[in-house]
Coordinates of C-alpha atoms and ligand atoms in Angstrom, one line a residue:
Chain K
X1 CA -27.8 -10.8 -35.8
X2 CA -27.8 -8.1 -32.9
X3 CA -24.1 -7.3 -32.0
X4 CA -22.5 -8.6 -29.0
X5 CA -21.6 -5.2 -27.6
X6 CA -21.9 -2.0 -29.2
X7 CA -20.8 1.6 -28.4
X8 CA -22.2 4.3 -29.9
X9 CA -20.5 7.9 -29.6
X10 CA -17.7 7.2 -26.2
X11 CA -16.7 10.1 -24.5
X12 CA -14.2 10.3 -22.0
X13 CA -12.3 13.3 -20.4
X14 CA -9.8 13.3 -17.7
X15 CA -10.1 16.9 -16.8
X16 CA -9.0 18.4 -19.9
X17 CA -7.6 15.8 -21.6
X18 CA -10.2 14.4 -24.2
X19 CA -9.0 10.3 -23.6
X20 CA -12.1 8.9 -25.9
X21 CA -13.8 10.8 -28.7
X22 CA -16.6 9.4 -30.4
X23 CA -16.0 5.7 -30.1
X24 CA -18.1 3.9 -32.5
X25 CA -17.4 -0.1 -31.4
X26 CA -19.3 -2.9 -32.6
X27 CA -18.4 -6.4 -31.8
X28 CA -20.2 -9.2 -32.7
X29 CA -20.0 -12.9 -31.3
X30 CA -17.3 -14.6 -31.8
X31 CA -15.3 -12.1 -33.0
X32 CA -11.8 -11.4 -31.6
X33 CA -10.6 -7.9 -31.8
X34 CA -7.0 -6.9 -31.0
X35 CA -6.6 -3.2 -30.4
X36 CA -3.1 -1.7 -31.2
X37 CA -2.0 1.5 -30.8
X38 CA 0.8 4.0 -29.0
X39 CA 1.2 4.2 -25.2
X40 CA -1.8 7.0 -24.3
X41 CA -3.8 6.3 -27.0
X42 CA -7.1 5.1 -25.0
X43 CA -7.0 1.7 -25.2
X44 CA -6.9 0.9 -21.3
X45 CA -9.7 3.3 -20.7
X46 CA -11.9 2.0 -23.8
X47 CA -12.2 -1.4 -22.1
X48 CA -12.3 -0.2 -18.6
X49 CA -15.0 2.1 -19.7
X50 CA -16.8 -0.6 -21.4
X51 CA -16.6 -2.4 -17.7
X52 CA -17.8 0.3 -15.9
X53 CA -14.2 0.9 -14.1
X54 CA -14.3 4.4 -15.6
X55 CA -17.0 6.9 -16.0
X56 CA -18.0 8.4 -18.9
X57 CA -18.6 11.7 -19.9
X58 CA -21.4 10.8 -22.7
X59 CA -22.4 8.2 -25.2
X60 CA -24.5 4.9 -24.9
X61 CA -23.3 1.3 -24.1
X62 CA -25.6 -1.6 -25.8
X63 CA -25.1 -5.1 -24.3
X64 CA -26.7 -7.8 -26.8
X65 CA -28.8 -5.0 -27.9
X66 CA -29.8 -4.0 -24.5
X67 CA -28.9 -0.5 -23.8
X68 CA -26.4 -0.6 -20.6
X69 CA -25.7 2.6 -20.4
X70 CA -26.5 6.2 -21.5
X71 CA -24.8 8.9 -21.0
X72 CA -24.9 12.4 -21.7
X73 CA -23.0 15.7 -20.1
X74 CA -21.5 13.7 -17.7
X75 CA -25.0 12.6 -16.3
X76 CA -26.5 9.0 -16.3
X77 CA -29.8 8.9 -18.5
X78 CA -30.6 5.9 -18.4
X79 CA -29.1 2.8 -17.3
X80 CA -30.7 -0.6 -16.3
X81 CA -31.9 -1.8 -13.0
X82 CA -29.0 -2.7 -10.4
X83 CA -30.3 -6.4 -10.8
X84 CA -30.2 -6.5 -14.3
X85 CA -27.0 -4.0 -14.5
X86 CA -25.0 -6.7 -12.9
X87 CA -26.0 -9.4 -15.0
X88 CA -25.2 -7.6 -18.4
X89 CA -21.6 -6.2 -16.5
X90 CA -21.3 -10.0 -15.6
X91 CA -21.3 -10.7 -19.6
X92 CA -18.0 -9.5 -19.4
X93 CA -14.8 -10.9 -18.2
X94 CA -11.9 -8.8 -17.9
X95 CA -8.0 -9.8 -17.4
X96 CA -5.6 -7.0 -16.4
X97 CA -1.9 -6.5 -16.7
X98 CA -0.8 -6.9 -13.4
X99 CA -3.0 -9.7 -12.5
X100 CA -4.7 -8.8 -9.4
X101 CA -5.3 -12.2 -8.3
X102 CA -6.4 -12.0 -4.3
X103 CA -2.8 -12.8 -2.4
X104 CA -4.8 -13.9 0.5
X105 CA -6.2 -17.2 -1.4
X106 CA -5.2 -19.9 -3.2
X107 CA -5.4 -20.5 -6.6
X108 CA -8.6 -22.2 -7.0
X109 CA -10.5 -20.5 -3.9
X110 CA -9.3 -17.1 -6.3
X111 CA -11.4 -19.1 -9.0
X112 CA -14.2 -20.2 -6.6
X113 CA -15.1 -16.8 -4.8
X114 CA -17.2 -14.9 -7.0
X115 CA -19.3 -17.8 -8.6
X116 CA -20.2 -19.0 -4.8
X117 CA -20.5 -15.2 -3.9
X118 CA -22.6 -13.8 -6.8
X119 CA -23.9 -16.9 -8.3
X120 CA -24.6 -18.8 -5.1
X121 CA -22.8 -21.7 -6.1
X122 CA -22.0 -24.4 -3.3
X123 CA -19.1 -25.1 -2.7
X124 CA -18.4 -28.2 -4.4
X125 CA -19.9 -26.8 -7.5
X126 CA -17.5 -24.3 -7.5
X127 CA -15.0 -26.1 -6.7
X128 CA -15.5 -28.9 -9.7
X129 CA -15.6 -26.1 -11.8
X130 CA -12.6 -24.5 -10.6
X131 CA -10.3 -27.2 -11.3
X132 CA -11.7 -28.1 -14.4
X133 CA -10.5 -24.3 -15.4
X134 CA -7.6 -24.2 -13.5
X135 CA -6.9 -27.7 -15.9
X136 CA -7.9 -25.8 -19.2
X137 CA -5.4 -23.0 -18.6
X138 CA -2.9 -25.9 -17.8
X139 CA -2.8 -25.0 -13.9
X140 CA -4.6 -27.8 -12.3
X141 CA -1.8 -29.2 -9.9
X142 CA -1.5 -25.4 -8.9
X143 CA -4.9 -25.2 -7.3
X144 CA -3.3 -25.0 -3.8
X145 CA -1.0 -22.8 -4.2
X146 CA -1.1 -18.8 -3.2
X147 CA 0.1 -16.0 -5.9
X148 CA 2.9 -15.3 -4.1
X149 CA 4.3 -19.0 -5.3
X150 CA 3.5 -18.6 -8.7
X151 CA 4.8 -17.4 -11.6
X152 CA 3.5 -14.2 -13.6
X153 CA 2.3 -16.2 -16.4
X154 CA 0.8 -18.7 -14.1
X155 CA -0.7 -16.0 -11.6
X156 CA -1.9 -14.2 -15.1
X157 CA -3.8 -17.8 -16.2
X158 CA -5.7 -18.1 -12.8
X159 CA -6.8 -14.9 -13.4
X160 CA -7.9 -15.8 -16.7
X161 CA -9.5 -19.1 -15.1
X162 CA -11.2 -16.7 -12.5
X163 CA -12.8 -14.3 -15.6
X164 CA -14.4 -17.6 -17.3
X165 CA -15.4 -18.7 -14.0
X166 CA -18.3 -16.6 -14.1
X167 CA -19.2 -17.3 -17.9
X168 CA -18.7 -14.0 -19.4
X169 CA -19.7 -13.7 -23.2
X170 CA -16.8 -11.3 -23.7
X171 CA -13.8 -11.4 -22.4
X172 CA -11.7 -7.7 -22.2
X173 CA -7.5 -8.3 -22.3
X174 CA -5.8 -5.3 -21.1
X175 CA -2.3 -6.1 -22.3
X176 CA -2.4 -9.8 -20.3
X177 CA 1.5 -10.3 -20.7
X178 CA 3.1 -6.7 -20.7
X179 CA 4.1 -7.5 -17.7
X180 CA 5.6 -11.0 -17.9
X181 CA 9.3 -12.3 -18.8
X182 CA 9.9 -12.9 -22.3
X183 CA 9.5 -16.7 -21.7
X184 CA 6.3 -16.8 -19.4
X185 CA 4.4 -14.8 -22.7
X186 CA 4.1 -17.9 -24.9
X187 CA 1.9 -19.8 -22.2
X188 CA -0.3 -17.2 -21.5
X189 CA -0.9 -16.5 -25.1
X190 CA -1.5 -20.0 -25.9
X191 CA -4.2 -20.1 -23.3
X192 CA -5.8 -16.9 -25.2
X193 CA -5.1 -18.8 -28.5
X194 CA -7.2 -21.9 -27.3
X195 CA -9.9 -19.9 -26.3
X196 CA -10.4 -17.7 -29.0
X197 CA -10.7 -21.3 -30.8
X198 CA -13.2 -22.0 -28.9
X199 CA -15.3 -19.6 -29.9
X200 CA -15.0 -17.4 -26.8
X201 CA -15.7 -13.3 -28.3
X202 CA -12.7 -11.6 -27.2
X203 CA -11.3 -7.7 -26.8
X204 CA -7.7 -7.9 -26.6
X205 CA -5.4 -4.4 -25.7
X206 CA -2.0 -6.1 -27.0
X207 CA 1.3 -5.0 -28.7
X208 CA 1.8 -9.0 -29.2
X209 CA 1.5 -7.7 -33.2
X210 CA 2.0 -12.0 -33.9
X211 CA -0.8 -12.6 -31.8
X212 CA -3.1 -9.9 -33.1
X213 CA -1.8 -11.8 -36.2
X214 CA -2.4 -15.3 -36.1
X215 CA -5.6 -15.1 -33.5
X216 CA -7.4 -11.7 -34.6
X217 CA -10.1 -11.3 -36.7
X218 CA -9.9 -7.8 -37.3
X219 CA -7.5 -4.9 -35.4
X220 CA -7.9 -1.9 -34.0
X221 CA -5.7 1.0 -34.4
X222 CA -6.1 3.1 -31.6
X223 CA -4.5 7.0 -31.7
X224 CA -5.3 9.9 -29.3
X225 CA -8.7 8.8 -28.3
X226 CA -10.4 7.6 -31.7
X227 CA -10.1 4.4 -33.8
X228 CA -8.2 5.4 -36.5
X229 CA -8.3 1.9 -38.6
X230 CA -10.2 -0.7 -38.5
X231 CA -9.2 -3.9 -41.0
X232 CA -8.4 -7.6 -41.1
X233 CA -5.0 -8.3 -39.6
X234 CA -3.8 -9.1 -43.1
X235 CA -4.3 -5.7 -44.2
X236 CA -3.7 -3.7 -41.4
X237 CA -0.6 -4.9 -40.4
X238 CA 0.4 -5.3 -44.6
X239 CA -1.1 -2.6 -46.3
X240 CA -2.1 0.0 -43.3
X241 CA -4.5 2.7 -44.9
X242 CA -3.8 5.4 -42.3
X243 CA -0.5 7.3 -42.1
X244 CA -0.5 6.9 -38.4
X245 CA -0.8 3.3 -38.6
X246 CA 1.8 3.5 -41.1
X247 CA 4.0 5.6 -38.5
X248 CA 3.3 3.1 -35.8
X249 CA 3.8 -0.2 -37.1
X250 CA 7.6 1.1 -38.2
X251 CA 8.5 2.3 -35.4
X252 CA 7.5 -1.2 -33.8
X253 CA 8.3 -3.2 -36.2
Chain P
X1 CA 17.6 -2.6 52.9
X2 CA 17.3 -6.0 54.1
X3 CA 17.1 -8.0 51.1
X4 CA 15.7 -11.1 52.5
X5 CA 12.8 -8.9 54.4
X6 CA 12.1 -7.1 51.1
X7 CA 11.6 -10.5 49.1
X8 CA 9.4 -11.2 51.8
X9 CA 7.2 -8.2 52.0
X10 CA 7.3 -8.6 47.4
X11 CA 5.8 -12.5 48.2
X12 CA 2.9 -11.5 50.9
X13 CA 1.8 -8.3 48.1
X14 CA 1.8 -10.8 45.5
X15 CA -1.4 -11.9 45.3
X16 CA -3.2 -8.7 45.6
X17 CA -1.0 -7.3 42.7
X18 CA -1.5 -10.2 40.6
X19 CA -5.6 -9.9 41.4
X20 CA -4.9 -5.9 40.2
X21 CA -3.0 -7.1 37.2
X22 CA -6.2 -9.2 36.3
X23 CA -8.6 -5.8 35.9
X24 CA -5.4 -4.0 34.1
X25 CA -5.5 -6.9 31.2
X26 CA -9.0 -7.8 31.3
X27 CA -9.6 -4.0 30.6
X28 CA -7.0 -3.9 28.2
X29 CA -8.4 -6.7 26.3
X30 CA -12.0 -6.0 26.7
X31 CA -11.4 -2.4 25.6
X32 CA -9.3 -3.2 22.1
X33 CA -11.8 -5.7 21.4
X34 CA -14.5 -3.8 21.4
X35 CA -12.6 -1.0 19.8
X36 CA -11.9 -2.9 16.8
X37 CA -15.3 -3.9 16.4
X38 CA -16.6 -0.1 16.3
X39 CA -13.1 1.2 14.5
X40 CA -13.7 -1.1 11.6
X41 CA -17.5 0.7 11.0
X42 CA -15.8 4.2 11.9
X43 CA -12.9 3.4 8.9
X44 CA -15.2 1.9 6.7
X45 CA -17.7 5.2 7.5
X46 CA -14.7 8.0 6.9
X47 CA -14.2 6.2 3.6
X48 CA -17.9 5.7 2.1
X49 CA -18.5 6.7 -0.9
X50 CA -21.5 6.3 -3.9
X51 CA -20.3 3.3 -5.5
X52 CA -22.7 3.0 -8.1
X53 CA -23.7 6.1 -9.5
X54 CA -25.6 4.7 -12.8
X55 CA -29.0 5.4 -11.0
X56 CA -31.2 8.6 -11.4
X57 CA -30.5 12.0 -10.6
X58 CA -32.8 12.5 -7.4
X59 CA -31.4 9.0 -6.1
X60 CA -28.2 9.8 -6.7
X61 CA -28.0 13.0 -4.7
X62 CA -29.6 11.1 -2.1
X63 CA -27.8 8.8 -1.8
X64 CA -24.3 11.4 -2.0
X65 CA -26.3 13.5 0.8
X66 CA -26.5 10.3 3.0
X67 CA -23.0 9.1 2.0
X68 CA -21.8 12.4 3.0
X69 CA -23.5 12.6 6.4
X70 CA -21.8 8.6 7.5
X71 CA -18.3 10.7 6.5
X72 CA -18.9 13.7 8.6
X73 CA -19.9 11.9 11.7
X74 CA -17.2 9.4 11.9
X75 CA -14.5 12.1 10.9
X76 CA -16.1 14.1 14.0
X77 CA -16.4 11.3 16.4
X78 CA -12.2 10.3 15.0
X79 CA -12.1 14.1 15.7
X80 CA -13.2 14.2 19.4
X81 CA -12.0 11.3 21.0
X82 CA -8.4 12.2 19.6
X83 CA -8.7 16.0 20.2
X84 CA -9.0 15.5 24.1
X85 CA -7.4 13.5 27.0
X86 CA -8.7 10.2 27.9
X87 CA -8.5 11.4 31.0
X88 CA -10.6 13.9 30.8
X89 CA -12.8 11.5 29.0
X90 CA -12.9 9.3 31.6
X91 CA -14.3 11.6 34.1
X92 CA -16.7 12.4 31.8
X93 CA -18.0 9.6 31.6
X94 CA -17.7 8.4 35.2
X95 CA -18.9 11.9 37.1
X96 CA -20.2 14.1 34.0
X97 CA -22.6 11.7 32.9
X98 CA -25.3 11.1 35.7
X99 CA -25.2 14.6 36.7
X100 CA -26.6 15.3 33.2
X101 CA -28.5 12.3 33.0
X102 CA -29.3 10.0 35.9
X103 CA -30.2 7.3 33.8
X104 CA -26.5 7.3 32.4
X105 CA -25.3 6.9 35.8
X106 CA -22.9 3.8 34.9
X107 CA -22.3 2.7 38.6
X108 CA -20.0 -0.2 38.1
X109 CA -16.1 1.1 37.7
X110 CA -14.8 -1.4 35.6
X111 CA -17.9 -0.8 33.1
X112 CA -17.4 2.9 32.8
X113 CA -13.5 2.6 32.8
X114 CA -14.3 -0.5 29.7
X115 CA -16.9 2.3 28.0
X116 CA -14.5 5.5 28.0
X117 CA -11.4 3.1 26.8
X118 CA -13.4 1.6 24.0
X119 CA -14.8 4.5 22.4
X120 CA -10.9 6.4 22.9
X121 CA -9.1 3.6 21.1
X122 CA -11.7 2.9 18.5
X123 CA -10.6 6.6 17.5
X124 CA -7.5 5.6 17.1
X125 CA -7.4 2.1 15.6
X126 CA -10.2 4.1 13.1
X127 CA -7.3 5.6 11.6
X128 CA -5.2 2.5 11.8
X129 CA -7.6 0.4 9.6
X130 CA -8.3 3.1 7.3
X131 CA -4.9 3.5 6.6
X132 CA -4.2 0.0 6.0
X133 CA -7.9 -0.4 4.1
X134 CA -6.3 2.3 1.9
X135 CA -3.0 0.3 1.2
X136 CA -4.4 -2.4 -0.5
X137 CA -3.5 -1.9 -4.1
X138 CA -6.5 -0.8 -6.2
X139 CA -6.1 -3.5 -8.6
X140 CA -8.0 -5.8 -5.7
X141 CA -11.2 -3.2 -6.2
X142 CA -11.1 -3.2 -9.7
X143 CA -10.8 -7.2 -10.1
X144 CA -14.0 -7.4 -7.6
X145 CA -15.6 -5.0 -9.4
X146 CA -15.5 -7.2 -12.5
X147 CA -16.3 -10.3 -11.0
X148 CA -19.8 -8.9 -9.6
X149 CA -18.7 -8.9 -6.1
X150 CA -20.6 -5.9 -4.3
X151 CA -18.9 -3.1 -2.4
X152 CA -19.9 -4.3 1.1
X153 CA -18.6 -8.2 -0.4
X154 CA -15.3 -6.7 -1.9
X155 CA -14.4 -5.1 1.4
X156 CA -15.2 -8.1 3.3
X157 CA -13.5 -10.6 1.7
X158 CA -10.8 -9.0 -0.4
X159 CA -9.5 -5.6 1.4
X160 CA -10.2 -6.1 5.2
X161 CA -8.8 -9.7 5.1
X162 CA -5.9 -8.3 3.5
X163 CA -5.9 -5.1 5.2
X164 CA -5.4 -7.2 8.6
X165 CA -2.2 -8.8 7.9
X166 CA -0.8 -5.2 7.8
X167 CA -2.7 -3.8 10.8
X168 CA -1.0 -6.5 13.2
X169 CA 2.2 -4.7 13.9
X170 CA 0.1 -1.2 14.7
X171 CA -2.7 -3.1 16.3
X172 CA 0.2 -4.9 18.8
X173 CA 1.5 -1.2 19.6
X174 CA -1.8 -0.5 20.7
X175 CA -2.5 -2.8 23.1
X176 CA 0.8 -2.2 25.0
X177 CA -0.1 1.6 25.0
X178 CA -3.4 1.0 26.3
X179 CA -1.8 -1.9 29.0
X180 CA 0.1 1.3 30.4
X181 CA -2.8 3.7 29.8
X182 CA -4.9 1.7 31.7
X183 CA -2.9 3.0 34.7
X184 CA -5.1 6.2 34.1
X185 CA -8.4 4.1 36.1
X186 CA -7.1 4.7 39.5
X187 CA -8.8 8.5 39.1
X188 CA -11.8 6.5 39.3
X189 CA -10.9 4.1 41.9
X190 CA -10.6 1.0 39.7
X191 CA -8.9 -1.5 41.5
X192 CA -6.1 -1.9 38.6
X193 CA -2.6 -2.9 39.2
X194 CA -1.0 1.0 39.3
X195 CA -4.2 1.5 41.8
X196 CA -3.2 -1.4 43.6
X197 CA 0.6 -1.0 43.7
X198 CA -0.1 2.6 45.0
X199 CA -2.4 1.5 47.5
X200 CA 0.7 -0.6 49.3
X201 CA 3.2 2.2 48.4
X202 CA 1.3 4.7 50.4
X203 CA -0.3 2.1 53.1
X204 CA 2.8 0.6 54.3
X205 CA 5.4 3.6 53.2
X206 CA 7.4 1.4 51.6
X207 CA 9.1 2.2 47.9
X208 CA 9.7 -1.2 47.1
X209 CA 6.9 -2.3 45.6
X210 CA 7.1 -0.6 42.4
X211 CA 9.8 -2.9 41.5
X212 CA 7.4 -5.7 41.5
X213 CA 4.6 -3.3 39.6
X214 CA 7.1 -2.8 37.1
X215 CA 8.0 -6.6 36.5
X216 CA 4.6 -7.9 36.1
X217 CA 4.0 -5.0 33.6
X218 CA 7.2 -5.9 31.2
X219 CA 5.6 -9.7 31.5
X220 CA 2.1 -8.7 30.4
X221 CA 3.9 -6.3 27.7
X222 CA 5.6 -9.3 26.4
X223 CA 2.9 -11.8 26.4
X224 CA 1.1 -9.1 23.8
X225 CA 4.8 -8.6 21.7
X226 CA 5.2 -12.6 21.4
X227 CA 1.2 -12.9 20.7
X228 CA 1.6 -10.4 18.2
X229 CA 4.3 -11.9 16.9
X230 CA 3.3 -15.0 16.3
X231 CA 0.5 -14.3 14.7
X232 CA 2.0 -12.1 12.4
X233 CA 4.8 -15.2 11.5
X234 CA 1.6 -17.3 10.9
X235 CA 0.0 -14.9 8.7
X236 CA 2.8 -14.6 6.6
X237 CA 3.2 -18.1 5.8
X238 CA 0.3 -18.1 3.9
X239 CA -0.1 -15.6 1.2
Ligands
ATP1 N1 -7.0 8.0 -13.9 C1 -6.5 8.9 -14.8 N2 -6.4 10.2 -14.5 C2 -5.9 11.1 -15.4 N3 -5.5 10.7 -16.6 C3 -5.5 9.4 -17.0 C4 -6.0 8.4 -16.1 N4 -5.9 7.2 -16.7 C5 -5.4 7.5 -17.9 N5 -5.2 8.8 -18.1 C6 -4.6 9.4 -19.3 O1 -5.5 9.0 -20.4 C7 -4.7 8.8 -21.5 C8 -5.1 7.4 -22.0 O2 -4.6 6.4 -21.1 P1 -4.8 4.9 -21.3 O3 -4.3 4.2 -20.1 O4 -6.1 4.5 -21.8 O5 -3.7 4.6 -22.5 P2 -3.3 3.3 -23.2 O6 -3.6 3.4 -24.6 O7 -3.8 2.2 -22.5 O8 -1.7 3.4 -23.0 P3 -0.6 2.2 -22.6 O9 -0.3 1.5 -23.9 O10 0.5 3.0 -22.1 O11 -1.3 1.4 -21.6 C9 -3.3 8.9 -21.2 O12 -2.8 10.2 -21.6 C10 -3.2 8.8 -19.7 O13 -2.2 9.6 -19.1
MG2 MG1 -3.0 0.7 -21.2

């Protein structure tokens, strides 16, 4: 079976600083990946280059074997047509730390926008299937309410509600509850828990090591730009092969 | 000073100042309105860039070249209209303009006093809105961005809705500096209330009637404050 998504040879520089080197990603369906590693390691800029949120410098992006992207020397070589560009982006969902629900609307209209916007729902479609997401993430008496009158871990499952909203095949994590209070984390992770049950694939940047755990497939260990180990949670977080990984899990642990 | 005389002369001026104070708000609200329509293009201009630049080579330096050009010509119209004095811009328009051009003779006052004042504070409110375009945290671009929406989508209805909220307090300045700069039409004979007030001051030598020029001034001031305000206070309640 063709992979999900698939990288082949990542580059990324921020001026000098060499963020991604050679990142060699496959993910196939179903799978849920957690990605570990130290603060600076790459992992924010891995999945916001796989969204298209950062440039990069060189390598080639395949989207269920499509190629999405190809880069090389900082130039595009090929990449698909806008139409179909969008489409394949739109295979993604992404979630970010701090939310970035839109304060100006309510819950659900933050859920209905972009499916009645790009996918020319009407609104009544969008709206049915707004509150029957807003109901999965265990938000749907919330629908009327505006971020600002919302907790961070229910502001943080809107925003998951909004990514599913418009179907993505992969959904990218970038740390979803750093930035929640200790008791708002369980909630949020529950909703992640139920969807990777589901069967939803899923890329999740975490240092929730009992997530990556209990929910992850395999783990990613992610150090200065490269993926340093790659295993089953079982024996990455037991028996870590690298030194670094090693080094890292006791110093968290 | 007879004081029951002088409330007496303030009552017969009355309605002829409150017919000038028509053309000073009418122009003041014509002018930002139309202002804000042309600043929004001018802030959204000064700011373009490529958004996606996945496309090939030639393309893309087209399109960079075009992008470019949009950002030069709204930095240079911002530029100009805040590099020189309205008034000088007024003339301009008003007695520059035909002798160039007799088709751009714009013969109607209020018209070329509405033209000079629109394109000044569009210059102005340009900045205004970019600022406040550029406040909005870039979180709200990147959430768009991976939803689908397109650039001309994400700034329509994620940052300028937003960006509004924020431009109320500046935009409310504005209008009460352009009420009082509005003062600046009696060079061109517009009947406005300063022209009017002036026209009794010097007609029947009498001081007085500043006092009332003043007063209705502070009350069209404070209809835009308590406007402003209010929306504002609306605003806020949702969000
Ligand atoms: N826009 C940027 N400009 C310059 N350098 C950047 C930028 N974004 C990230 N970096 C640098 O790239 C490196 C990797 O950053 P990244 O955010 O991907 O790390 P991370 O693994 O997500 O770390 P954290 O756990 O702290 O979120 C860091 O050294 C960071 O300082
Ligand atoms: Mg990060």
């Amino acid at each position: 079976m063709e992979a999900i998504l698939r990288t082949e040879n990542l580059n990324k520089h921020f001026g000098s600083l060499h963020v991604l080197r050679d990142i060699n990603l496959t993910v196939n369906q179903g799978d849920v990946i957690c990605i570990v590693g130290p603060s600076g390691a790459g992992k924010s800029t891995l999945l916001r280059a796989l969204n298209q949120l950062e440039d990069i410098q060189s390598g080639k992006i395949f989207i269920d074997g499509q190629l999405f992207l190809h880069r090389a020397r900082g130039k595009t070589l090929r990449s698909v047509k806008t139409k179909e560009h969008k489409k394949l982006l739109l295979e993604m969902g992404m979630v970010f730390q701090s939310f970035n629900l839109f304060p100006h609307k309510t819950a659900l209209e933050n859920v209905m926008l972009a499916p009645m916007k790009v996918k020319g729902f009407s609104t009544e479609q969008a709206k049915a299937r707004a509150q029957a997401l807003l109901e999965q993430v265990g938000l749907g008496d919330k629908g009327d309410s505006y971020p600002s009158k919302l907790s961070g871990g229910q502001q943080q499952r809107v925003a998951i509600a909004r990514a599913l909203a418009m179907d993505p095949r992969i959904m990218l994590f970038d740390e979803p509850t750093s930035a929640l209070d200790p008791e708002l984390v369980g909630d949020v992770l529950g909703v992640m828990k139920n969807l990777a049950e589901s069967g939803m694939t899923m890329l999740v940047v975490t240092h929730e090591m009992g997530f990556a755990r209990e929910a992850a497939d395999r783990v990613l260990f992610m150090c200065d730009g490269v993926i340093a180990e790659d295993a089953s949670p079982e024996q990455l977080f037991t028996n870590p092969q690298n030194p670094r990984t090693q080094q890292f899990l006791s110093s968290i642990l | 000073m007879d004081s029951s005389s002088t409330i007496e002369k303030i009552i017969t001026w009355m309605p002829s100042l409150l017919e000038a104070s028509k053309i000073t708000l009418l122009l003041t609200l014509a002018s930002v309105s139309a202002a804000l329509v042309l600043s929004i293009f001018l802030a959204l201009g000064k700011i373009l860039r490529v958004h996606n630049r996945n496309v090939p080579r030639p393309l893309l330096l087209l399109k960079e070249t075009g992008t470019s050009a949009v950002r030069w010509l709204c930095s240079a119209y911002i530029f100009v209209f805040r590099g020189t004095p309205l008034l000088i811009q007024l003339y301009f328009i008003y007695y520059t303009l035909p002798k160039i051009n007799p088709a751009m003779n714009i013969k109607d006052r209020f018209t070329a006093a509405w033209i000079a004042f629109s394109l000044n504070i569009a210059a102005y409110l340009a900045e205004i809105i970019r600022a406040a375009i550029q406040s909005i945290h870039k979180g709200q671009l990147e959430a768009s961005h991976a939803l689908g929406l397109s650039y001309a989508q994400t700034m329509r209805l994620v940052v300028l809705p937003q960006a509004y909220r924020r431009m109320v307090p500046p935009v409310c300045n504005e209008f009460v500096m352009v009420l009082k700069d509005t003062s600046l039409v009696s060079i061109i004979a517009l009947c406005d209330l300063s022209f009017q007030t002036q026209k009794i001051a010097s007609a029947r030598a009498s001081a007085v009637v500043y006092i009332p020029a003043l007063v209705i001034y502070l009350i069209m001031t404070a209809i835009f404050t308590v406007t402003f305000h209010l929306i504002e206070k609306k605003l806020a309640v949702r969000e």
